[in-house]
Short mmCIF file of C-alpha atoms in Angstrom, two decimals:
data_model
loop_
_atom_site.label_atom_id
_atom_site.label_comp_id
_atom_site.label_asym_id
_atom_site.label_seq_id
_atom_site.Cartn_x
_atom_site.Cartn_y
_atom_site.Cartn_z
CA MET S 617 208.05 -74.85 177.20
CA SER S 618 206.63 -77.59 179.06
CA ASP S 619 205.68 -75.74 182.34
CA ALA S 620 203.35 -72.67 182.42
CA VAL S 621 204.88 -69.55 183.80
CA THR S 622 202.98 -67.24 186.02
CA VAL S 623 204.23 -63.84 187.24
CA PHE S 624 202.77 -62.20 190.28
CA VAL S 625 203.40 -58.44 190.18
CA ARG S 626 202.12 -55.13 191.54
CA ALA S 627 201.52 -52.25 188.93
CA GLY S 628 204.01 -49.57 189.24
CA ASP S 629 206.51 -51.69 191.10
CA PRO S 630 210.09 -51.31 189.53
CA ALA S 631 211.11 -54.86 190.42
CA SER S 632 207.89 -56.33 188.92
CA GLU S 633 208.39 -54.19 185.66
CA ALA S 634 212.06 -55.39 185.37
CA THR S 635 211.00 -59.10 185.69
CA LEU S 636 208.25 -58.50 183.02
CA ARG S 637 210.77 -56.73 180.72
CA TYR S 638 213.18 -59.64 181.25
CA LEU S 639 210.61 -62.20 180.28
CA ASP S 640 209.39 -60.20 177.26
CA GLN S 641 213.01 -59.74 175.97
CA ARG S 642 213.41 -63.65 175.94
CA GLY S 643 210.15 -64.28 174.40
CA VAL S 644 208.83 -66.24 177.46
CA ALA S 645 205.12 -66.84 177.40
CA TYR S 646 203.53 -65.97 180.77
CA THR S 647 200.40 -65.24 182.74
CA LYS S 648 200.54 -62.00 184.50
CA ARG S 649 198.64 -61.67 187.94
CA ASP S 650 198.59 -58.12 189.43
CA VAL S 651 197.99 -58.45 193.30
CA LEU S 652 196.33 -54.94 193.24
CA SER S 653 193.40 -56.16 191.07
CA ASP S 654 193.53 -59.99 191.45
CA PRO S 655 192.33 -61.08 194.99
CA SER S 656 193.09 -64.69 194.26
CA ALA S 657 196.70 -63.79 193.39
CA ASN S 658 197.06 -62.53 196.91
CA ALA S 659 195.51 -65.65 198.33
CA ILE S 660 197.81 -67.95 196.33
CA LEU S 661 201.00 -65.89 197.44
CA PHE S 662 199.87 -65.85 201.14
CA GLY S 663 199.18 -69.58 201.13
CA ARG S 664 202.50 -70.36 199.56
CA LEU S 665 204.77 -67.75 201.12
CA GLY S 666 202.81 -66.62 204.26
CA ARG S 667 202.92 -63.13 202.90
CA VAL S 668 202.26 -61.10 199.67
CA VAL S 669 205.56 -60.05 197.99
CA VAL S 670 206.28 -59.24 194.28
CA PRO S 671 207.66 -60.10 191.86
CA VAL S 672 207.13 -63.75 192.12
CA VAL S 673 207.70 -66.11 189.19
CA GLN S 674 205.95 -69.52 189.33
CA VAL S 675 206.90 -72.34 187.13
CA GLY S 676 204.90 -75.45 187.91
CA ASP S 677 205.07 -75.85 191.75
CA ARG S 678 208.40 -73.86 192.05
CA LEU S 679 208.48 -70.19 193.15
CA LEU S 680 211.22 -67.49 192.43
CA VAL S 681 210.91 -64.56 194.73
CA GLY S 682 212.25 -61.25 193.83
CA HIS S 683 213.89 -60.02 190.58
CA ASP S 684 217.20 -61.61 190.05
CA PRO S 685 218.17 -62.22 186.42
CA VAL S 686 220.80 -64.69 187.10
CA GLN S 687 218.51 -66.95 189.18
CA LEU S 688 215.66 -66.35 186.65
CA ALA S 689 217.80 -67.61 183.84
CA ARG S 690 218.38 -70.93 185.82
CA PHE S 691 214.89 -71.13 186.98
CA LEU S 692 212.96 -70.91 183.72
CA PRO S 693 212.26 -73.97 181.63
CA ARG S 694 214.55 -74.23 178.65
CA GLU S 695 213.38 -74.81 175.26
CA ASP S 696 214.78 -77.75 173.26
CA SER S 697 215.66 -75.61 170.36
CA ALA S 698 219.23 -74.45 169.76
CA GLU S 699 219.89 -71.37 171.93
CA GLN S 700 221.95 -68.44 170.90
CA HIS S 701 225.29 -68.24 172.74
CA VAL S 702 227.38 -65.09 173.65
CA SER S 703 231.15 -64.83 173.89
CA PHE S 704 233.01 -62.77 176.51
CA GLY S 705 236.00 -62.48 174.26
CA ALA S 706 238.77 -62.91 176.76
CA SER S 707 240.42 -65.65 178.60
CA VAL S 708 240.14 -65.85 182.35
CA ARG S 709 241.99 -67.71 185.04
CA THR S 710 241.16 -68.24 188.83
CA VAL S 711 243.15 -65.82 191.00
CA THR S 712 245.36 -67.87 193.17
CA SER S 713 247.08 -66.51 196.49
CA GLU S 714 250.27 -65.75 194.40
CA ILE S 715 248.30 -63.57 191.87
CA ALA S 716 246.29 -61.84 194.71
CA LYS S 717 249.69 -60.96 196.36
CA GLU S 718 251.09 -59.81 193.08
CA LYS S 719 248.05 -57.67 192.28
CA GLN S 720 247.80 -56.40 195.85
CA LEU S 721 244.24 -57.57 196.20
CA PRO S 722 242.69 -57.41 199.73
CA ALA S 723 241.83 -61.31 199.52
CA THR S 724 242.17 -64.19 197.20
CA TYR S 725 239.18 -63.94 194.88
CA GLY S 726 238.08 -63.08 191.30
CA VAL S 727 239.47 -64.09 187.89
CA GLU S 728 242.50 -62.51 186.10
CA VAL S 729 241.99 -61.61 182.47
CA GLY S 730 244.46 -62.95 179.89
CA GLN S 731 244.31 -62.33 176.19
CA VAL S 732 241.34 -60.06 175.05
CA LYS S 733 240.13 -60.52 171.59
CA PRO S 734 240.01 -57.53 169.31
CA GLU S 735 236.45 -56.03 168.88
CA SER S 736 235.15 -58.54 171.53
CA PRO S 737 232.62 -57.49 174.15
CA ALA S 738 235.41 -57.54 176.68
CA GLU S 739 237.50 -55.13 174.53
CA VAL S 740 234.60 -52.89 173.75
CA ALA S 741 233.90 -52.64 177.50
CA GLY S 742 237.56 -51.44 178.08
CA ILE S 743 238.69 -54.68 179.76
CA LEU S 744 242.53 -55.10 179.53
CA PRO S 745 244.83 -58.08 179.98
CA GLY S 746 245.95 -58.35 183.71
CA ASP S 747 242.69 -56.83 185.01
CA VAL S 748 241.12 -58.87 187.93
CA ILE S 749 237.28 -59.26 187.62
CA THR S 750 236.12 -59.22 191.24
CA GLY S 751 232.38 -58.84 190.88
CA ILE S 752 229.45 -59.71 188.60
CA GLY S 753 226.63 -57.29 189.38
CA PRO S 754 226.03 -57.49 193.14
CA TYR S 755 227.91 -60.80 193.52
CA THR S 756 231.59 -61.39 194.40
CA VAL S 757 233.54 -63.67 192.23
CA ASN S 758 234.78 -66.21 194.76
CA GLY S 759 233.94 -69.26 192.57
CA GLY S 760 236.85 -68.55 190.26
CA ALA S 761 236.88 -69.04 186.50
CA ASP S 762 234.16 -71.68 186.68
CA GLN S 763 231.68 -69.27 188.36
CA PHE S 764 232.64 -66.57 185.73
CA ARG S 765 232.19 -68.80 182.65
CA ARG S 766 228.75 -70.10 184.16
CA ALA S 767 227.68 -66.40 184.56
CA VAL S 768 228.62 -65.65 180.88
CA SER S 769 226.89 -68.82 179.64
CA LEU S 770 223.67 -67.70 181.26
CA ARG S 771 223.57 -64.47 179.26
CA GLN S 772 222.00 -64.09 175.87
CA PRO S 773 222.40 -61.83 172.92
CA GLY S 774 221.26 -58.16 173.94
CA ASP S 775 222.21 -58.84 177.73
CA THR S 776 224.42 -56.57 179.62
CA MET S 777 226.63 -57.81 182.48
CA LEU S 778 227.97 -55.41 185.01
CA LEU S 779 231.51 -56.15 186.24
CA THR S 780 233.69 -54.77 188.98
CA ILE S 781 237.47 -54.76 188.11
CA TRP S 782 240.51 -54.36 190.04
CA ARG S 783 243.17 -52.64 187.98
CA GLU S 784 246.44 -51.63 189.69
CA GLY S 785 244.78 -50.96 193.02
CA ASP S 786 241.81 -49.09 191.58
CA VAL S 787 238.29 -50.36 191.50
CA ILE S 788 236.65 -49.72 188.15
CA GLU S 789 232.97 -50.72 187.28
CA THR S 790 232.00 -51.33 183.64
CA ALA S 791 229.26 -52.97 181.65
CA VAL S 792 229.77 -55.60 179.07
CA ALA S 793 227.24 -55.63 176.31
CA PHE S 794 226.65 -58.78 174.30
CA PRO S 795 225.60 -57.89 170.83
CA VAL S 796 222.30 -59.19 169.51
CA GLU S 797 223.92 -60.41 166.26
CA VAL S 798 227.45 -61.64 166.05
CA PRO S 799 228.97 -60.08 163.01
CA ALA S 800 230.23 -62.43 160.35
CA GLU S 801 233.91 -62.41 159.84
CA VAL S 802 234.88 -60.54 156.75
CA PRO S 803 238.28 -61.38 155.31
CA ALA S 804 240.61 -58.29 155.09
CA GLU S 805 240.62 -58.31 151.27
CA GLU S 806 236.84 -58.28 151.10
CA ALA S 807 236.27 -55.65 153.73
CA PRO S 808 234.65 -52.41 152.52
CA PRO S 809 237.12 -49.34 152.28
CA ALA S 810 237.20 -47.10 155.45
#
């Protein structure tokens, strides 16, 4: 990576620990500066932000305050090497006012799930055709299919994505886990016996 990554943390702070875990899982090299034991870390944060807050991730001259995996994935410098991609395993379309009325949604937002591939992360998480995904983590899906696809594209193998689903008037929360290794397709005649 071209820019050095520095993480300002406080020992024992859950958000700081979550940010460090996130960086470790992705193999990001970083310098850790603990505000409890490093007075110059406090001075840097106070000078840049006017207060001392953790966690803060610094890349070059840019700062990201707080633990937000989605923003962190966008914020971190990308390696030029080929990245591993994940697949949700279901088609989605933006909810229109007609779909919202048909599904009795309180407002026009979210994405409607179409075909779900067998054994995909979506199917394993219990997502069904006709479900409406209304939230990703703490965020409402009001950007339609583009927002949803972008959120999936930011995930990496081993990540989990929390979803809020509207199913026949009920609100359901589920976690979609993206496998670390995508299993190779095995032709039926070569599959081991059950």
